[in-house]
Tab-separated table of C-alpha atoms and ligand atoms in Angstrom:
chain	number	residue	atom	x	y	z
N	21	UNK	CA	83.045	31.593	-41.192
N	22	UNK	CA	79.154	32.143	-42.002
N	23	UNK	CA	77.289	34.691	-40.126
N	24	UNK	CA	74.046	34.369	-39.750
N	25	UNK	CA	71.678	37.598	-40.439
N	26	UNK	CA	68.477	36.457	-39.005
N	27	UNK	CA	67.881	33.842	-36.203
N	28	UNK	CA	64.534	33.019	-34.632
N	29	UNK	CA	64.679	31.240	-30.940
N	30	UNK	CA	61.349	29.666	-30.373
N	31	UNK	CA	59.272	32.213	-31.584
N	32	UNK	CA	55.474	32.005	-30.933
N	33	UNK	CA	52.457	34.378	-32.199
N	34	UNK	CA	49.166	33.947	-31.016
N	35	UNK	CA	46.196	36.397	-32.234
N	36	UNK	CA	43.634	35.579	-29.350
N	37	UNK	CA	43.262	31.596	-28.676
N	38	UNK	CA	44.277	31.061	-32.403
N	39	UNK	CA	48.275	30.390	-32.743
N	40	UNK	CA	49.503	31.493	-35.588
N	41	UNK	CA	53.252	30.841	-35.316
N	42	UNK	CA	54.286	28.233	-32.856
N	43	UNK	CA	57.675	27.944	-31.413
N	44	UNK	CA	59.786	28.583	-34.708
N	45	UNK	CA	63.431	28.390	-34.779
N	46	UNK	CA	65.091	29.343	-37.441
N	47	UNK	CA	68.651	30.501	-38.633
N	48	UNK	CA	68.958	32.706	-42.180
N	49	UNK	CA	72.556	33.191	-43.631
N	50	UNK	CA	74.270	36.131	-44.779
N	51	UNK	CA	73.796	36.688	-48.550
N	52	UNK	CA	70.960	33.778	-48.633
N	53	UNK	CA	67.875	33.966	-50.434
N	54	UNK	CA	65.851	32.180	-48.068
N	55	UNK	CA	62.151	31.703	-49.072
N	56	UNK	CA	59.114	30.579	-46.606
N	57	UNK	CA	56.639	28.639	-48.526
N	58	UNK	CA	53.302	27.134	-47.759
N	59	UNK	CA	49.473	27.367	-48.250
N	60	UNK	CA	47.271	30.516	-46.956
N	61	UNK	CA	47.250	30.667	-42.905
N	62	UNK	CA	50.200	29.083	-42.306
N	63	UNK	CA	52.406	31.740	-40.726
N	64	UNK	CA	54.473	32.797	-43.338
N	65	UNK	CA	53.484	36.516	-43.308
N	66	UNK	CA	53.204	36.413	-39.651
N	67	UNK	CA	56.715	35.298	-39.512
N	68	UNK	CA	58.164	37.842	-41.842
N	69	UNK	CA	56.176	40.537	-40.025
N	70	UNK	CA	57.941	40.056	-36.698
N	71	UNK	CA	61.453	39.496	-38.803
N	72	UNK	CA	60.382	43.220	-40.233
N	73	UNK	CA	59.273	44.503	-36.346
N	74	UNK	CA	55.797	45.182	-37.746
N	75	UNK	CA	54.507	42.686	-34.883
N	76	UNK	CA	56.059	41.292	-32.148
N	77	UNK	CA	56.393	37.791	-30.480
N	78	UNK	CA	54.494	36.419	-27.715
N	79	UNK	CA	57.538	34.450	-26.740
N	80	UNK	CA	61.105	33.388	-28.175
N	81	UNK	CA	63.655	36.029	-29.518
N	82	UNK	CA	64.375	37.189	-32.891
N	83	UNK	CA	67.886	38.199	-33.450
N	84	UNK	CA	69.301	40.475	-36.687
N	85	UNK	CA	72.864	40.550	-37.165
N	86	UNK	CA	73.373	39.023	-33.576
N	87	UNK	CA	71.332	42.146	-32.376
N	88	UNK	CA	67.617	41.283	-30.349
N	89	UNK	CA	65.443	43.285	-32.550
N	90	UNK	CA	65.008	46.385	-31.056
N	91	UNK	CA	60.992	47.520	-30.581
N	92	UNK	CA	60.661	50.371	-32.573
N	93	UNK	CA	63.721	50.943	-35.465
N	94	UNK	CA	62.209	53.586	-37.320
N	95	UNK	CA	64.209	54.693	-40.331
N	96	UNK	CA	67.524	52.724	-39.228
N	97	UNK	CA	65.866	49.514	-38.414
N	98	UNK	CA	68.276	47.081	-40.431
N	99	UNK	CA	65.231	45.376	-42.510
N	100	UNK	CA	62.701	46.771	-45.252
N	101	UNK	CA	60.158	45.266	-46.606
N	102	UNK	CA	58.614	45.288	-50.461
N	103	UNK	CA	54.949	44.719	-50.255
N	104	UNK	CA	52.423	42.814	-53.058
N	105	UNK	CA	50.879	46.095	-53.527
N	106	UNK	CA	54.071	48.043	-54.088
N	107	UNK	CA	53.157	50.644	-51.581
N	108	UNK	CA	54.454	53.544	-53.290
N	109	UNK	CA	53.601	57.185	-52.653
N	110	UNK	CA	50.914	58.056	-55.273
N	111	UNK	CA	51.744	62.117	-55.597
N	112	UNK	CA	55.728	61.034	-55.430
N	113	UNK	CA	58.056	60.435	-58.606
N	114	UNK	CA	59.996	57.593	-58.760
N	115	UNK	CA	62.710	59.475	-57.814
N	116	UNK	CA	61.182	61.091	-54.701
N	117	UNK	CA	60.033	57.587	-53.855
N	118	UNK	CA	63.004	56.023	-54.265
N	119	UNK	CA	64.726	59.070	-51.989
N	120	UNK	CA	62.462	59.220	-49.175
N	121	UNK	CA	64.291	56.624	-46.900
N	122	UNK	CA	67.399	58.467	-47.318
N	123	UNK	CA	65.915	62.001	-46.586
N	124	UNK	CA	64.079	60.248	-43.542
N	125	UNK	CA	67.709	58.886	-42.555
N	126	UNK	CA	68.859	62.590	-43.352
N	127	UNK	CA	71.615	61.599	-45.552
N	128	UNK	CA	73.439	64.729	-47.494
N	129	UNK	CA	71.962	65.655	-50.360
N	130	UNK	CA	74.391	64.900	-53.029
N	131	UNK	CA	74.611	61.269	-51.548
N	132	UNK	CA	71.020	61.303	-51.992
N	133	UNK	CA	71.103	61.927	-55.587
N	134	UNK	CA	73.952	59.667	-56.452
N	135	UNK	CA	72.039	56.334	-54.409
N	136	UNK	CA	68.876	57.011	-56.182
N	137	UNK	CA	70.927	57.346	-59.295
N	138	UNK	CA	72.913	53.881	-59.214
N	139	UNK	CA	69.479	51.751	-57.354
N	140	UNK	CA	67.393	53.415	-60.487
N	141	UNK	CA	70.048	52.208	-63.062
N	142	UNK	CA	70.475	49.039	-61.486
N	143	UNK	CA	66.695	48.247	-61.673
N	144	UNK	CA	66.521	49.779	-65.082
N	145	UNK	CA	64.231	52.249	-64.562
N	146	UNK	CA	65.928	55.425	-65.316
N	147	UNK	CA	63.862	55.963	-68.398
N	148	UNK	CA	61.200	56.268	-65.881
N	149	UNK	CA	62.723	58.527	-63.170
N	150	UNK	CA	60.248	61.715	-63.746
N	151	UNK	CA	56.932	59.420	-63.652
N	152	UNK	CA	54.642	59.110	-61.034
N	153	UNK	CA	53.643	55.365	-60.358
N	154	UNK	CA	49.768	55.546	-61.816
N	155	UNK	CA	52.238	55.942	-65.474
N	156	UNK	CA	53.993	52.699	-64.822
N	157	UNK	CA	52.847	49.166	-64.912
N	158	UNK	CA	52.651	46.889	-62.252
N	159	UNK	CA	56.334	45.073	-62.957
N	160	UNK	CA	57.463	48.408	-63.181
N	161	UNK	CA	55.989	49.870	-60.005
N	162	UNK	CA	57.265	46.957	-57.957
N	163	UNK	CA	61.079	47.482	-59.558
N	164	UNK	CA	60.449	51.045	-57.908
N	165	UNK	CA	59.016	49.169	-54.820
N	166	UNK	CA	62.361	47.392	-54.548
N	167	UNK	CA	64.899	50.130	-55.703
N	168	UNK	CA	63.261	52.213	-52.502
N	169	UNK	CA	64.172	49.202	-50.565
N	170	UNK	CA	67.257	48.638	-51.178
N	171	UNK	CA	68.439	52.185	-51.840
N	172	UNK	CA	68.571	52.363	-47.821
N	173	UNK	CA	71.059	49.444	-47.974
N	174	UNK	CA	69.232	47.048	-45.278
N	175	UNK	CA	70.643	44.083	-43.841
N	176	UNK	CA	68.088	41.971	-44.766
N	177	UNK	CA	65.188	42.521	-47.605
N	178	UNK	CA	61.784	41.147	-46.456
N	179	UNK	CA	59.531	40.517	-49.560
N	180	UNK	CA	55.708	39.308	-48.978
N	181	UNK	CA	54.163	37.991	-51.953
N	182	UNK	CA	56.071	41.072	-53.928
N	183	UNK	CA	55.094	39.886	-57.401
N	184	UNK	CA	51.418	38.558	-56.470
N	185	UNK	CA	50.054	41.216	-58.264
N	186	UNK	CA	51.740	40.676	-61.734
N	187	UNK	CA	50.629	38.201	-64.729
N	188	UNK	CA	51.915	34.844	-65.221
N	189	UNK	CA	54.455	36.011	-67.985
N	190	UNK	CA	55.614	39.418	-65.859
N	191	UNK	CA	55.675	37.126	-62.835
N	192	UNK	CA	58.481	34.514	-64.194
N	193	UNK	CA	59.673	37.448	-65.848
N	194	UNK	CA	60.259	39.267	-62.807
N	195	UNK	CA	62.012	36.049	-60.546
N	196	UNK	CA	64.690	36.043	-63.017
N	197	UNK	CA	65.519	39.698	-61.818
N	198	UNK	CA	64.851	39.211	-58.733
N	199	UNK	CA	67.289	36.415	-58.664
N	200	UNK	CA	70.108	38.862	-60.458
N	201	UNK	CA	69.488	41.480	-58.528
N	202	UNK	CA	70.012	39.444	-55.407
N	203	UNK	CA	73.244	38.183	-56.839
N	204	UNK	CA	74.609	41.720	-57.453
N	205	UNK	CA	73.445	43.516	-54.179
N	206	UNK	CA	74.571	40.347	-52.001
N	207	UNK	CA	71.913	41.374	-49.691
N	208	UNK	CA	70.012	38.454	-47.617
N	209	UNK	CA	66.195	38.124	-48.936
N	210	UNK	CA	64.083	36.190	-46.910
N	211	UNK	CA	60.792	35.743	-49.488
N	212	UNK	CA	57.457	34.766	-48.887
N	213	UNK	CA	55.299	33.125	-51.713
N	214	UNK	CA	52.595	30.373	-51.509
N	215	UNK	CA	53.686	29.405	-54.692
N	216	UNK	CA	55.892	26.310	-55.186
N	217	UNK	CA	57.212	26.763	-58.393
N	218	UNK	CA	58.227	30.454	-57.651
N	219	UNK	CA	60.541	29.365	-54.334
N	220	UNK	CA	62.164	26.391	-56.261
N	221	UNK	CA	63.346	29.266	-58.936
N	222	UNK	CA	64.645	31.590	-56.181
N	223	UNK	CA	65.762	30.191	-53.333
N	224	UNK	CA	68.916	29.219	-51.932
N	225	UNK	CA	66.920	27.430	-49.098
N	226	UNK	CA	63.160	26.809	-48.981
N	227	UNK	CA	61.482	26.742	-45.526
N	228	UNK	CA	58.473	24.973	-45.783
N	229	UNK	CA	55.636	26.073	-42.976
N	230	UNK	CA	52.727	24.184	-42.338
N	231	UNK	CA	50.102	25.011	-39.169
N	232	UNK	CA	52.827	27.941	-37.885
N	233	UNK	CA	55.126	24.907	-37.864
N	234	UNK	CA	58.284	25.111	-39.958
N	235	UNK	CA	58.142	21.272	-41.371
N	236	UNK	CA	61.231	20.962	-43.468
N	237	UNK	CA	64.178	23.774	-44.794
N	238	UNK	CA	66.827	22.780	-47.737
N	239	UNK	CA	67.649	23.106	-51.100
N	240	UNK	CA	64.646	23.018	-53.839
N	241	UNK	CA	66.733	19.510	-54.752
N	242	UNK	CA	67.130	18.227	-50.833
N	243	UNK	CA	63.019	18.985	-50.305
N	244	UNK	CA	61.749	17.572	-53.703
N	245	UNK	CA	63.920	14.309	-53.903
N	246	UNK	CA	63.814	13.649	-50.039
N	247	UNK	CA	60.145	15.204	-48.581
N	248	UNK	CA	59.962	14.749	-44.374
N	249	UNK	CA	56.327	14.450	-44.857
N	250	UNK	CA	53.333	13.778	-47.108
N	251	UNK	CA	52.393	17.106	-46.371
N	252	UNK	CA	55.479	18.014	-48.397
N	253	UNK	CA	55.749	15.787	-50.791
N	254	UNK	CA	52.710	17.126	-52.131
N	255	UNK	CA	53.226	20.724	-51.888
N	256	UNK	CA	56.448	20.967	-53.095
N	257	UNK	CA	55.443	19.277	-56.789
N	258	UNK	CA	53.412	16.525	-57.395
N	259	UNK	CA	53.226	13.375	-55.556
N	260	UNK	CA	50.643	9.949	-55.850
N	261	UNK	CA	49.939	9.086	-52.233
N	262	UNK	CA	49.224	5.794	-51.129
N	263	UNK	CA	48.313	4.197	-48.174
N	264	UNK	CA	50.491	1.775	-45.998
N	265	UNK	CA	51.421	-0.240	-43.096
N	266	UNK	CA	54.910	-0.570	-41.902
N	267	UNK	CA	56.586	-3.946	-42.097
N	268	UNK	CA	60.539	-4.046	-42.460
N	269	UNK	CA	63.669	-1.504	-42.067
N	270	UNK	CA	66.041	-3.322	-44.019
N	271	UNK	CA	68.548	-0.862	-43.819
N	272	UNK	CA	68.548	1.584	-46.912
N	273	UNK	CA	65.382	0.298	-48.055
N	274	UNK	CA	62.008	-0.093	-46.128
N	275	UNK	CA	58.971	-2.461	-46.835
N	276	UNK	CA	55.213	-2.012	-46.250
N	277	UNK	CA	52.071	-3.329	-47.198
N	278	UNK	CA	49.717	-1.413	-49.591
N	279	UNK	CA	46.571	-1.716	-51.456
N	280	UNK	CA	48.730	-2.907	-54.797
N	281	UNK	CA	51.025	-5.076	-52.391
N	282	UNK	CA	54.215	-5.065	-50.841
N	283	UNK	CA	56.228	-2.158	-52.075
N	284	UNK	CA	60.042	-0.686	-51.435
N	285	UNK	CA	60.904	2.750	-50.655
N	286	UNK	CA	62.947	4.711	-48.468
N	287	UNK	CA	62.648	6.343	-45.269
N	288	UNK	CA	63.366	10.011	-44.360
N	289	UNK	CA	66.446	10.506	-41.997
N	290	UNK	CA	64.396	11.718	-39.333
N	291	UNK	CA	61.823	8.872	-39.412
N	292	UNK	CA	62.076	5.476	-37.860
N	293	UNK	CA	58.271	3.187	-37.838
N	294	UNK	CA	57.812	0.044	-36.557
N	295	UNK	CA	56.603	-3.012	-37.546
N	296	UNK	CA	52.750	-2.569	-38.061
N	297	UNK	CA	52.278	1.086	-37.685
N	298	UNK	CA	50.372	3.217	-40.390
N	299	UNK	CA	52.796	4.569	-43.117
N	300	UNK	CA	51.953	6.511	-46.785
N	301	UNK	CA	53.750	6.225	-49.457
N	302	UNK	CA	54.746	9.105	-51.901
N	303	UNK	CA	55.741	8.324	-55.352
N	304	UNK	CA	55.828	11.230	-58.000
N	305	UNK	CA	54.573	11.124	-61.321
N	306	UNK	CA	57.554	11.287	-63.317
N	307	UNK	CA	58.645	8.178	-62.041
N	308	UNK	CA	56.086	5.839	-62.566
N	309	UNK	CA	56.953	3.875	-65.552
N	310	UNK	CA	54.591	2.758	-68.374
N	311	UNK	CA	54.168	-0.072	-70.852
N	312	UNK	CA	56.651	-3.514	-71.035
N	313	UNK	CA	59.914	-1.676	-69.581
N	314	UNK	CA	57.651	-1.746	-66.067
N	315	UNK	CA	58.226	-5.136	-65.696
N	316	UNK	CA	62.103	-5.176	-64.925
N	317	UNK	CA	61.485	-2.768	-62.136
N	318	UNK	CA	61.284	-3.703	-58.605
N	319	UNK	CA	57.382	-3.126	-58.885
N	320	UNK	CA	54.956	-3.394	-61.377
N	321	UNK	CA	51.396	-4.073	-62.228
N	322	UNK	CA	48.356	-3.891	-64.521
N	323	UNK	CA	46.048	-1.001	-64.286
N	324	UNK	CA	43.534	0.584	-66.625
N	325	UNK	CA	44.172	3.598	-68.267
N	326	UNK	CA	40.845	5.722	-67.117
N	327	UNK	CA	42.547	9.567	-69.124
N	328	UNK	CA	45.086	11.007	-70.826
N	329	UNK	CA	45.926	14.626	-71.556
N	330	UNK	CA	48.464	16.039	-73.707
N	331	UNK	CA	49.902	18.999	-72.144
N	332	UNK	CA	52.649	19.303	-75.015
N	333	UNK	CA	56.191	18.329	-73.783
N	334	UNK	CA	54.608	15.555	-72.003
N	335	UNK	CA	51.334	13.216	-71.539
N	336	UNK	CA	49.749	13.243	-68.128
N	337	UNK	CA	47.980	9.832	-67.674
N	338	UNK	CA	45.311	8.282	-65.177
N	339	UNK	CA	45.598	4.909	-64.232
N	340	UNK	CA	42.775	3.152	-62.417
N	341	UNK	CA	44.080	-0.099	-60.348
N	342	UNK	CA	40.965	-1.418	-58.126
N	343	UNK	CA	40.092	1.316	-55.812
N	344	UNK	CA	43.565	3.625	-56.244
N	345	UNK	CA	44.022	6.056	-59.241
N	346	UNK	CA	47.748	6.957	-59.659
N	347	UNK	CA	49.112	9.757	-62.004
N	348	UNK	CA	51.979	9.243	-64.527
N	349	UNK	CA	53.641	11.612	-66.865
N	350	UNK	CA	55.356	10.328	-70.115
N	351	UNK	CA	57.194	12.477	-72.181
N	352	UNK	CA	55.686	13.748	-76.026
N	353	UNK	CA	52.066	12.184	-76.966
N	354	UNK	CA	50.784	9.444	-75.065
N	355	UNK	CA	48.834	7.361	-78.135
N	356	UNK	CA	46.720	5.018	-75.923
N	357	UNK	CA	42.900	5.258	-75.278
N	358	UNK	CA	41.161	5.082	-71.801
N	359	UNK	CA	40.359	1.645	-70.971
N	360	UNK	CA	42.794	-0.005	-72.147
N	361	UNK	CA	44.628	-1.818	-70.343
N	362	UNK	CA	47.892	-0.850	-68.660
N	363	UNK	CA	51.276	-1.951	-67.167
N	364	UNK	CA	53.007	0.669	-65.009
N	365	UNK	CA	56.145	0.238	-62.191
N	366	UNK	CA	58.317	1.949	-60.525
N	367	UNK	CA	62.175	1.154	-59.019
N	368	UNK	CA	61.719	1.469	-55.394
N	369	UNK	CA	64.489	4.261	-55.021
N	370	UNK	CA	61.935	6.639	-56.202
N	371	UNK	CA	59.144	5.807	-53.455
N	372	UNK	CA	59.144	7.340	-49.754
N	373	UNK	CA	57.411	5.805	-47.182
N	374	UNK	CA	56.366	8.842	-45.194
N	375	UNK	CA	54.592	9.038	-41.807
N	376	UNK	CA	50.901	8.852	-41.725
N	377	UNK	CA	49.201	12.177	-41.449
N	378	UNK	CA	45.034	11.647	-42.327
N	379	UNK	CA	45.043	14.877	-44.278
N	380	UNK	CA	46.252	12.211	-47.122
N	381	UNK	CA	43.420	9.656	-46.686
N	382	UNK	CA	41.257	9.279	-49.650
N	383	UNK	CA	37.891	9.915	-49.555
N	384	UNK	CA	35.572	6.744	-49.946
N	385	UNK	CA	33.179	7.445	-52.918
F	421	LIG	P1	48.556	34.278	-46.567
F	421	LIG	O1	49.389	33.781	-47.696
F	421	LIG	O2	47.097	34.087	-46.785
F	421	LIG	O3	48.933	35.656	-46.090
F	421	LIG	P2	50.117	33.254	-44.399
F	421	LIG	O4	50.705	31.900	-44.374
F	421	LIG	O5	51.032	34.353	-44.674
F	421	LIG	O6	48.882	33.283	-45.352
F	421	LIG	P3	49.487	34.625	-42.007
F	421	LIG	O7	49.074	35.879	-42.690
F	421	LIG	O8	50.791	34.595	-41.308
F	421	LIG	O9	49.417	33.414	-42.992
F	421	LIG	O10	48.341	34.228	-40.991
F	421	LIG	C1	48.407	33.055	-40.188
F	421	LIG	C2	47.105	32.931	-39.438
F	421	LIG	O11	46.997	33.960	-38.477
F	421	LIG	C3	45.887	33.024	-40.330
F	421	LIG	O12	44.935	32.054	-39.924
F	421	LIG	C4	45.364	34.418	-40.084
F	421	LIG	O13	43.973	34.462	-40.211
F	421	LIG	C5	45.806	34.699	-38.659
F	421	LIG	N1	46.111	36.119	-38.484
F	421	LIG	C6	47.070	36.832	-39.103
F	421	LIG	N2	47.078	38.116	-38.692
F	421	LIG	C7	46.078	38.224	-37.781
F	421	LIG	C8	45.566	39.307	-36.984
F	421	LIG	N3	46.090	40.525	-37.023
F	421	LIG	N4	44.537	39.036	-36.173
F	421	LIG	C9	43.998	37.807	-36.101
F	421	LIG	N5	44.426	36.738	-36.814
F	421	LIG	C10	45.461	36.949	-37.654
């Protein structure tokens, strides 16, 4: 049978008037690798802050291990946390960092010794042991952050924004570890990044938070291929929006009218409009199709091609129809020149009629 590690009941933060987490719920597996994703402000720290007991809930209850959280843990509280800015003690080595926990805990010595011993091999840093962190780099430094973590053997790891600090290359460089090191521990993570990309290559389960609101949790596959929202849609890769309005549940597949026409899609599970009410579509760019094979699809049209830019495995093209501008990528080099004119489509298996939310309205120019 699962257990679960971490379970929020309704849990709401307010700082002042301003809510910052609003009535989550929320139920983290044992062993997971559970990441909470979403733009600046909405909650995600917040949340793993009352997970870790560094702030506490205006209402709802947070459970660890079936246990209410208790108010103050100190140095046997069943969660640790691994910081962006690594946190480590300046004038400590990466030894004496990595042993402080333990000699808080007041674990025998020559336990002590042996821990730091197998978390410093484990992270590969035993090279390092004598240095003090000002000698390491930042990929390093955090590898210390998490061997100091996890040398305490937690329950659950909180990390917030742990390799935020770090370059693009040590960054990707650094999730593959992560990942491993996850594997091998078996510990639960429960991540937080605003960065999309980051959670798909992590995470067991995404949670996706939006306004202190969690607004969808699944695989990277189950969110991308089947977003509850536009909200969604667009964070979690790329998505051309259109407007709508709700005409026909045919069972499977939904109509609506839109500013190219009539088009097909499918619904979310969770969303049922009526005839007439104010839908968006979401179709990503990857699946609109370009030149004479759009015209066996279930849609297609004639636009004009207003850019194109070669980003190497694939071309990333604009295409102007009236008033709309929709995005396409084609794989290789995209030999066309803007202006010209255009047929695109797409099979309506690969559209989503989403509910209307007027974050998604164009602009008029
Ligand atoms: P970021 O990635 O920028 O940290 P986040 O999604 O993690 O964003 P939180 O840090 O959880 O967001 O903050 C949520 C909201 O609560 C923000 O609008 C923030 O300004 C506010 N907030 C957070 N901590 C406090 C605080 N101590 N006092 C007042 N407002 C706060």
């Amino acid at each position: 049978m699962s257990q679960i590690d971490v379970e929020l009941q309704s849990v709401v933060k307010r700082f002042g008037s301003f809510t910052a987490v609003d009535g989550i719920n929320l139920a983290v597996q044992r062993g997971q690798f559970v990441t909470l994703l979403g733009p600046s402000g909405c909650g995600k720290t917040t949340t793993l802050r009352m997970i870790g007991g560094l702030e506490l809930p205006d209402s709802g209850r947070i459970l660890i291990g079936g246990e209410p959280l208790a108010v103050d843990g100190g140095a046997s509280r069943p969660t640790r946390m691994v910081f962006q800015n690594y946190a480590l003690f300046p004038h400590m080595t990466v030894a004496e960092n990595v042993a402080f926990g333990l000699r808080m805990q007041k674990v025998q010595k020559a336990e002590i010794e042996a821990r730091v011993r197998d978390i410093v091999n484990l992270l590969g840093l035993s090279v390092h042991i004598g240095k003090f962190p000002r000698q390491m780099s930042g990929g390093q430094q955090q590898r210390v952050a998490l061997a100091r973590a996890l040398v305490t053997r937690p329950r659950v790891l909180l990390l917030d924004e742990p390799l935020g600090a770090l370059d693009l290359k040590m960054r990707k460089h650094m999730q593959n570890e992560l990942k491993k090191l996850q594997r091998e521990v078996g510990i639960t993570f429960v991540y937080v990044t605003h960065d999309q990309e980051e959670a798909m290559n992590l995470s067991d389960t995404i949670v996706v938070m939006d306004h202190g609101l969690i607004v969808q949790q699944g695989t990277a596959a189950e969110i991308y291929q089947n977003p509850a929202t536009a909200y969604v849609a667009d964070f979690i890769g790329e998505a051309n929006i259109l407007t709508g309005v709700f005409q026909d549940d045919m069972g499977g597949y939904a109509s609506a009218t839109s500013p190219l026409g009539v088009l097909g899609g499918r619904l979310p599970e969770a969303y049922r409009p009526v005839a007439g009410e104010s839908v968006l579509f979401s179709i990503r760019p990857e699946h609109v199709v370009i030149g004479p094979a759009a015209s066996t699809l279930d849609f297609s049209q004639t636009g004009v091609l207003a850019e194109v830019a070669y980003l190497g495995g694939s071309s990333r093209l604009t295409i102007t129809v009236g008033q709309n501008t929709l995005r396409a990528d084609v794989p290789g080099l995209f030999t066309a020149r803007a202006g010209d004119a255009i047929a695109f489509g797409w099979l309506a298996e690969n559209v989503r009629i989403l509910q209307h939310d007027a974050r998604f309205i164009a602009p008029v120019i």
